[in-house]
PDB file of C-alpha atoms in Angstrom:
ATOM      1  CA  UNK A   1      81.610 103.984 116.977  1.00 58.00           C
ATOM      2  CA  UNK A   2      82.938 100.510 117.727  1.00 64.00           C
ATOM      3  CA  UNK A   3      85.054  98.874 115.032  1.00 73.00           C
ATOM      4  CA  UNK A   4      87.301  95.871 114.831  1.00 79.00           C
ATOM      5  CA  UNK A   5      90.962  96.891 115.152  1.00 83.00           C
ATOM      6  CA  UNK A   6      93.205  95.383 112.436  1.00 82.00           C
ATOM      7  CA  UNK A   7      96.072  94.750 114.842  1.00 82.00           C
ATOM      8  CA  UNK A   8      94.631  93.581 118.155  1.00 83.00           C
ATOM      9  CA  UNK A   9      91.385  92.231 116.685  1.00 76.00           C
ATOM     10  CA  UNK A  10      89.194  93.642 119.433  1.00 73.00           C
ATOM     11  CA  UNK A  11      86.191  95.895 119.098  1.00 69.00           C
ATOM     12  CA  UNK A  12      87.551  99.278 120.072  1.00 65.00           C
ATOM     13  CA  UNK A  13      86.360 102.838 119.858  1.00 61.00           C
ATOM     14  CA  UNK A  14      87.871 104.197 116.658  1.00 58.00           C
ATOM     15  CA  UNK A  15      87.060 107.866 116.177  1.00 52.00           C
ATOM     16  CA  UNK A  16      89.774 109.514 114.121  1.00 52.00           C
ATOM     17  CA  UNK A  17      89.611 109.185 110.317  1.00 50.00           C
ATOM     18  CA  UNK A  18      93.423 109.077 110.319  1.00 48.00           C
ATOM     19  CA  UNK A  19      93.175 105.834 112.260  1.00 58.00           C
ATOM     20  CA  UNK A  20      90.011 104.261 110.949  1.00 73.00           C
ATOM     21  CA  UNK A  21      91.521 100.768 110.989  1.00 83.00           C
ATOM     22  CA  UNK A  22      93.486 100.810 114.265  1.00 85.00           C
ATOM     23  CA  UNK A  23      92.538 101.565 117.847  1.00 81.00           C
ATOM     24  CA  UNK A  24      94.430 104.241 119.775  1.00 80.00           C
ATOM     25  CA  UNK A  25      96.520 101.692 121.722  1.00 83.00           C
ATOM     26  CA  UNK A  26      97.671  99.994 118.514  1.00 85.00           C
ATOM     27  CA  UNK A  27      98.553 103.298 116.842  1.00 86.00           C
ATOM     28  CA  UNK A  28     100.798 104.060 119.807  1.00 87.00           C
ATOM     29  CA  UNK A  29     102.651 100.779 119.137  1.00 89.00           C
ATOM     30  CA  UNK A  30     103.658 101.908 115.634  1.00 90.00           C
ATOM     31  CA  UNK A  31     107.049 103.569 116.060  1.00 91.00           C
ATOM     32  CA  UNK A  32     108.078 106.305 113.629  1.00 91.00           C
ATOM     33  CA  UNK A  33     111.288 105.668 111.735  1.00 90.00           C
ATOM     34  CA  UNK A  34     114.375 107.177 113.362  1.00 84.00           C
ATOM     35  CA  UNK A  35     116.727 106.209 110.523  1.00 81.00           C
ATOM     36  CA  UNK A  36     118.049 109.117 108.469  1.00 80.00           C
ATOM     37  CA  UNK A  37     118.809 108.354 104.830  1.00 82.00           C
ATOM     38  CA  UNK A  38     120.525 110.695 102.402  1.00 81.00           C
ATOM     39  CA  UNK A  39     118.333 109.631  99.466  1.00 84.00           C
ATOM     40  CA  UNK A  40     115.035 108.748 101.024  1.00 85.00           C
ATOM     41  CA  UNK A  41     112.785 108.189 103.961  1.00 88.00           C
ATOM     42  CA  UNK A  42     110.874 105.469 105.780  1.00 91.00           C
ATOM     43  CA  UNK A  43     107.674 106.136 107.669  1.00 93.00           C
ATOM     44  CA  UNK A  44     107.770 103.506 110.431  1.00 94.00           C
ATOM     45  CA  UNK A  45     110.193 101.145 112.124  1.00 92.00           C
ATOM     46  CA  UNK A  46     109.783  97.459 111.349  1.00 92.00           C
ATOM     47  CA  UNK A  47     108.843  96.566 114.915  1.00 90.00           C
ATOM     48  CA  UNK A  48     106.576  93.731 116.050  1.00 88.00           C
ATOM     49  CA  UNK A  49     103.335  95.639 115.362  1.00 91.00           C
ATOM     50  CA  UNK A  50     104.269  96.799 111.858  1.00 93.00           C
ATOM     51  CA  UNK A  51     105.787  93.410 111.073  1.00 93.00           C
ATOM     52  CA  UNK A  52     102.543  91.707 112.080  1.00 93.00           C
ATOM     53  CA  UNK A  53     100.491  94.012 109.839  1.00 93.00           C
ATOM     54  CA  UNK A  54     102.802  93.590 106.840  1.00 92.00           C
ATOM     55  CA  UNK A  55     102.904  89.802 107.226  1.00 91.00           C
ATOM     56  CA  UNK A  56      99.115  89.595 107.424  1.00 92.00           C
ATOM     57  CA  UNK A  57      98.817  91.736 104.301  1.00 91.00           C
ATOM     58  CA  UNK A  58     101.505  90.050 102.207  1.00 89.00           C
ATOM     59  CA  UNK A  59     101.400  86.422 103.301  1.00 87.00           C
ATOM     60  CA  UNK A  60      97.756  85.922 104.189  1.00 88.00           C
ATOM     61  CA  UNK A  61      96.271  88.509 101.829  1.00 87.00           C
ATOM     62  CA  UNK A  62      94.074  90.083 104.532  1.00 89.00           C
ATOM     63  CA  UNK A  63      92.350  92.816 102.505  1.00 90.00           C
ATOM     64  CA  UNK A  64      91.320  94.803 105.569  1.00 89.00           C
ATOM     65  CA  UNK A  65      94.965  94.987 106.680  1.00 91.00           C
ATOM     66  CA  UNK A  66      96.041  95.900 103.122  1.00 92.00           C
ATOM     67  CA  UNK A  67      93.571  98.811 103.218  1.00 92.00           C
ATOM     68  CA  UNK A  68      94.880  99.761 106.668  1.00 91.00           C
ATOM     69  CA  UNK A  69      98.509  99.883 105.436  1.00 93.00           C
ATOM     70  CA  UNK A  70      97.562 101.866 102.338  1.00 94.00           C
ATOM     71  CA  UNK A  71      95.681 104.312 104.568  1.00 92.00           C
ATOM     72  CA  UNK A  72      98.688 104.643 106.927  1.00 91.00           C
ATOM     73  CA  UNK A  73     100.998 105.226 103.964  1.00 93.00           C
ATOM     74  CA  UNK A  74      98.838 107.778 102.138  1.00 92.00           C
ATOM     75  CA  UNK A  75      97.924 109.801 105.225  1.00 90.00           C
ATOM     76  CA  UNK A  76     101.353 110.033 106.854  1.00 90.00           C
ATOM     77  CA  UNK A  77     102.717 113.534 107.477  1.00 88.00           C
ATOM     78  CA  UNK A  78     106.024 112.755 105.713  1.00 87.00           C
ATOM     79  CA  UNK A  79     104.398 112.490 102.285  1.00 87.00           C
ATOM     80  CA  UNK A  80     102.925 115.992 102.246  1.00 83.00           C
ATOM     81  CA  UNK A  81     105.982 117.189 100.308  1.00 79.00           C
ATOM     82  CA  UNK A  82     104.525 115.409  97.244  1.00 81.00           C
ATOM     83  CA  UNK A  83     101.720 117.944  96.828  1.00 79.00           C
ATOM     84  CA  UNK A  84     103.840 120.371  94.817  1.00 79.00           C
ATOM     85  CA  UNK A  85     106.130 117.872  93.060  1.00 78.00           C
ATOM     86  CA  UNK A  86     106.277 116.849  89.415  1.00 82.00           C
ATOM     87  CA  UNK A  87     108.097 113.549  89.169  1.00 85.00           C
ATOM     88  CA  UNK A  88     107.247 109.974  88.354  1.00 90.00           C
ATOM     89  CA  UNK A  89     106.522 107.241  90.879  1.00 93.00           C
ATOM     90  CA  UNK A  90     108.041 103.791  90.379  1.00 92.00           C
ATOM     91  CA  UNK A  91     107.295 100.795  92.624  1.00 93.00           C
ATOM     92  CA  UNK A  92     110.140  98.438  93.479  1.00 90.00           C
ATOM     93  CA  UNK A  93     109.310  95.126  91.751  1.00 87.00           C
ATOM     94  CA  UNK A  94     108.503  92.191  93.976  1.00 82.00           C
ATOM     95  CA  UNK A  95     110.458  88.994  93.406  1.00 75.00           C
ATOM     96  CA  UNK A  96     109.222  86.334  91.030  1.00 75.00           C
ATOM     97  CA  UNK A  97     109.040  84.068  94.096  1.00 73.00           C
ATOM     98  CA  UNK A  98     106.480  86.410  95.706  1.00 75.00           C
ATOM     99  CA  UNK A  99     104.418  86.857  92.556  1.00 74.00           C
ATOM    100  CA  UNK A 100     104.409  83.123  91.835  1.00 75.00           C
ATOM    101  CA  UNK A 101     103.051  82.492  95.328  1.00 77.00           C
ATOM    102  CA  UNK A 102     100.416  85.197  94.790  1.00 78.00           C
ATOM    103  CA  UNK A 103     101.653  87.453  97.583  1.00 82.00           C
ATOM    104  CA  UNK A 104     100.221  90.952  97.839  1.00 85.00           C
ATOM    105  CA  UNK A 105     102.511  93.505  96.188  1.00 89.00           C
ATOM    106  CA  UNK A 106     102.274  96.361  98.696  1.00 92.00           C
ATOM    107  CA  UNK A 107     104.889  98.514  96.953  1.00 92.00           C
ATOM    108  CA  UNK A 108     102.854  98.514  93.737  1.00 93.00           C
ATOM    109  CA  UNK A 109      99.650  99.384  95.612  1.00 94.00           C
ATOM    110  CA  UNK A 110     101.336 102.205  97.555  1.00 95.00           C
ATOM    111  CA  UNK A 111     102.809 103.659  94.355  1.00 94.00           C
ATOM    112  CA  UNK A 112      99.544 103.362  92.406  1.00 96.00           C
ATOM    113  CA  UNK A 113      97.398 105.100  95.031  1.00 95.00           C
ATOM    114  CA  UNK A 114     100.071 107.711  95.742  1.00 94.00           C
ATOM    115  CA  UNK A 115     100.233 108.585  92.041  1.00 93.00           C
ATOM    116  CA  UNK A 116      96.439 108.917  91.970  1.00 93.00           C
ATOM    117  CA  UNK A 117      96.293 111.023  95.126  1.00 92.00           C
ATOM    118  CA  UNK A 118      98.858 113.578  93.933  1.00 91.00           C
ATOM    119  CA  UNK A 119      98.219 113.284  90.146  1.00 91.00           C
ATOM    120  CA  UNK A 120     101.740 112.072  89.488  1.00 90.00           C
ATOM    121  CA  UNK A 121     102.959 109.856  86.668  1.00 91.00           C
ATOM    122  CA  UNK A 122     103.020 106.131  87.512  1.00 93.00           C
ATOM    123  CA  UNK A 123     105.919 104.337  85.815  1.00 90.00           C
ATOM    124  CA  UNK A 124     106.606 100.601  86.086  1.00 89.00           C
ATOM    125  CA  UNK A 125     110.187  99.506  86.705  1.00 87.00           C
ATOM    126  CA  UNK A 126     112.074  97.963  83.767  1.00 83.00           C
ATOM    127  CA  UNK A 127     110.799  94.494  82.847  1.00 81.00           C
ATOM    128  CA  UNK A 128     114.178  92.848  83.513  1.00 78.00           C
ATOM    129  CA  UNK A 129     113.879  93.621  87.238  1.00 79.00           C
ATOM    130  CA  UNK A 130     110.792  91.445  87.608  1.00 72.00           C
ATOM    131  CA  UNK A 131     112.756  88.209  87.134  1.00 68.00           C
ATOM    132  CA  UNK A 132     114.652  88.135  90.392  1.00 65.00           C
ATOM    133  CA  UNK A 133     113.926  84.576  91.521  1.00 62.00           C
ATOM    134  CA  UNK A 134     114.718  84.674  95.219  1.00 59.00           C
ATOM    135  CA  UNK A 135     113.876  87.374  97.731  1.00 57.00           C
ATOM    136  CA  UNK A 136     116.996  89.274  98.701  1.00 55.00           C
ATOM    137  CA  UNK A 137     116.141  89.012 102.407  1.00 55.00           C
ATOM    138  CA  UNK A 138     116.349  85.187 102.165  1.00 53.00           C
ATOM    139  CA  UNK A 139     119.865  85.150 100.712  1.00 52.00           C
ATOM    140  CA  UNK A 140     122.745  84.332 103.031  1.00 46.00           C
ATOM    141  CA  UNK A 141     125.321  86.752 101.677  1.00 50.00           C
ATOM    142  CA  UNK A 142     123.147  89.833 101.668  1.00 55.00           C
ATOM    143  CA  UNK A 143     125.083  92.937 102.481  1.00 57.00           C
ATOM    144  CA  UNK A 144     123.843  96.434 103.183  1.00 63.00           C
ATOM    145  CA  UNK A 145     123.843  98.707 100.178  1.00 63.00           C
ATOM    146  CA  UNK A 146     124.816 102.338 100.504  1.00 65.00           C
ATOM    147  CA  UNK A 147     121.622 104.250  99.749  1.00 70.00           C
ATOM    148  CA  UNK A 148     123.213 107.517  98.645  1.00 67.00           C
ATOM    149  CA  UNK A 149     122.189 107.943  95.015  1.00 70.00           C
ATOM    150  CA  UNK A 150     120.607 111.382  95.066  1.00 64.00           C
ATOM    151  CA  UNK A 151     122.332 114.283  93.373  1.00 67.00           C
ATOM    152  CA  UNK A 152     121.267 117.287  95.455  1.00 64.00           C
ATOM    153  CA  UNK A 153     122.000 119.743  92.642  1.00 67.00           C
ATOM    154  CA  UNK A 154     119.315 118.298  90.338  1.00 69.00           C
ATOM    155  CA  UNK A 155     115.580 118.063  91.050  1.00 70.00           C
ATOM    156  CA  UNK A 156     114.110 114.696  91.970  1.00 71.00           C
ATOM    157  CA  UNK A 157     112.825 112.954  88.868  1.00 83.00           C
ATOM    158  CA  UNK A 158     111.733 109.547  90.251  1.00 88.00           C
ATOM    159  CA  UNK A 159     110.282 108.508  93.586  1.00 90.00           C
ATOM    160  CA  UNK A 160     110.937 104.811  94.301  1.00 91.00           C
ATOM    161  CA  UNK A 161     108.281 103.169  96.513  1.00 93.00           C
ATOM    162  CA  UNK A 162     108.801 100.006  98.557  1.00 92.00           C
ATOM    163  CA  UNK A 163     107.047  98.402 101.494  1.00 91.00           C
ATOM    164  CA  UNK A 164     110.081  97.465 103.625  1.00 90.00           C
ATOM    165  CA  UNK A 165     113.737  98.342 103.107  1.00 87.00           C
ATOM    166  CA  UNK A 166     115.977  95.596 104.506  1.00 83.00           C
ATOM    167  CA  UNK A 167     119.345  95.578 102.754  1.00 81.00           C
ATOM    168  CA  UNK A 168     118.645  98.343 100.231  1.00 83.00           C
ATOM    169  CA  UNK A 169     119.558  96.009  97.349  1.00 83.00           C
ATOM    170  CA  UNK A 170     116.222  96.323  95.507  1.00 84.00           C
ATOM    171  CA  UNK A 171     116.276 100.114  95.795  1.00 85.00           C
ATOM    172  CA  UNK A 172     119.834 100.329  94.496  1.00 84.00           C
ATOM    173  CA  UNK A 173     119.149  97.848  91.696  1.00 85.00           C
ATOM    174  CA  UNK A 174     116.077  99.759  90.523  1.00 86.00           C
ATOM    175  CA  UNK A 175     117.906 103.089  90.744  1.00 85.00           C
ATOM    176  CA  UNK A 176     120.735 101.727  88.568  1.00 84.00           C
ATOM    177  CA  UNK A 177     118.285 100.465  85.937  1.00 86.00           C
ATOM    178  CA  UNK A 178     116.661 103.914  85.627  1.00 84.00           C
ATOM    179  CA  UNK A 179     119.512 105.625  83.804  1.00 73.00           C
ATOM    180  CA  UNK A 180     119.718 109.425  84.006  1.00 63.00           C
ATOM    181  CA  UNK A 181     117.289 109.575  86.892  1.00 66.00           C
ATOM    182  CA  UNK A 182     117.690 111.420  90.146  1.00 82.00           C
ATOM    183  CA  UNK A 183     115.928 109.037  92.522  1.00 85.00           C
ATOM    184  CA  UNK A 184     114.510 109.480  95.989  1.00 87.00           C
ATOM    185  CA  UNK A 185     112.868 106.602  97.852  1.00 90.00           C
ATOM    186  CA  UNK A 186     109.956 106.325 100.236  1.00 91.00           C
ATOM    187  CA  UNK A 187     109.164 103.146 102.167  1.00 91.00           C
ATOM    188  CA  UNK A 188     106.454 102.223 104.634  1.00 93.00           C
ATOM    189  CA  UNK A 189     108.840 100.568 107.049  1.00 92.00           C
ATOM    190  CA  UNK A 190     112.553 100.222 107.633  1.00 88.00           C
ATOM    191  CA  UNK A 191     114.383  97.176 108.924  1.00 83.00           C
ATOM    192  CA  UNK A 192     117.676  98.596 107.579  1.00 62.00           C
ATOM    193  CA  UNK A 193     120.373  99.186 110.170  1.00 58.00           C
TER     194      UNK A 193
END
């Protein structure tokens, strides 16, 4: 069956249900994340292909690309560990700047559909976190946050979901606001070095 690929925009033969939005050549361009985090995991590297998809979803609101990213997130092999888990899922809040400009909140969508897929509890982040005016990635003095907040002796109680981890600031800030929680994070893509 010929379908329009979300990334290259050409009519390509798309056979696999795992890749119903991308042609085979474009799937090969998506690089798996090589970064190893103590308290979480990312699915893909933030390379040119993934960056293009995320920008089209968030900035231009391309619903077909949004569905493609949700499909990639929900059907990735790394999330199979959620099948037997009993914890809550919390999306990292987008900045007020993004919401005011009506940008697509991918983290919220990922968390919502993930909670539905695995019958997990969906929990919004504390209201105070939604008033961050400027995106952290636009700030000059952004530093990398140490993303080690998991206590290995206790079971995971909250899974934090984000679209892209850049400095780790939003993850750390949300983890701090959820007192007495043992948090693990899962992101679609990682630009963190």
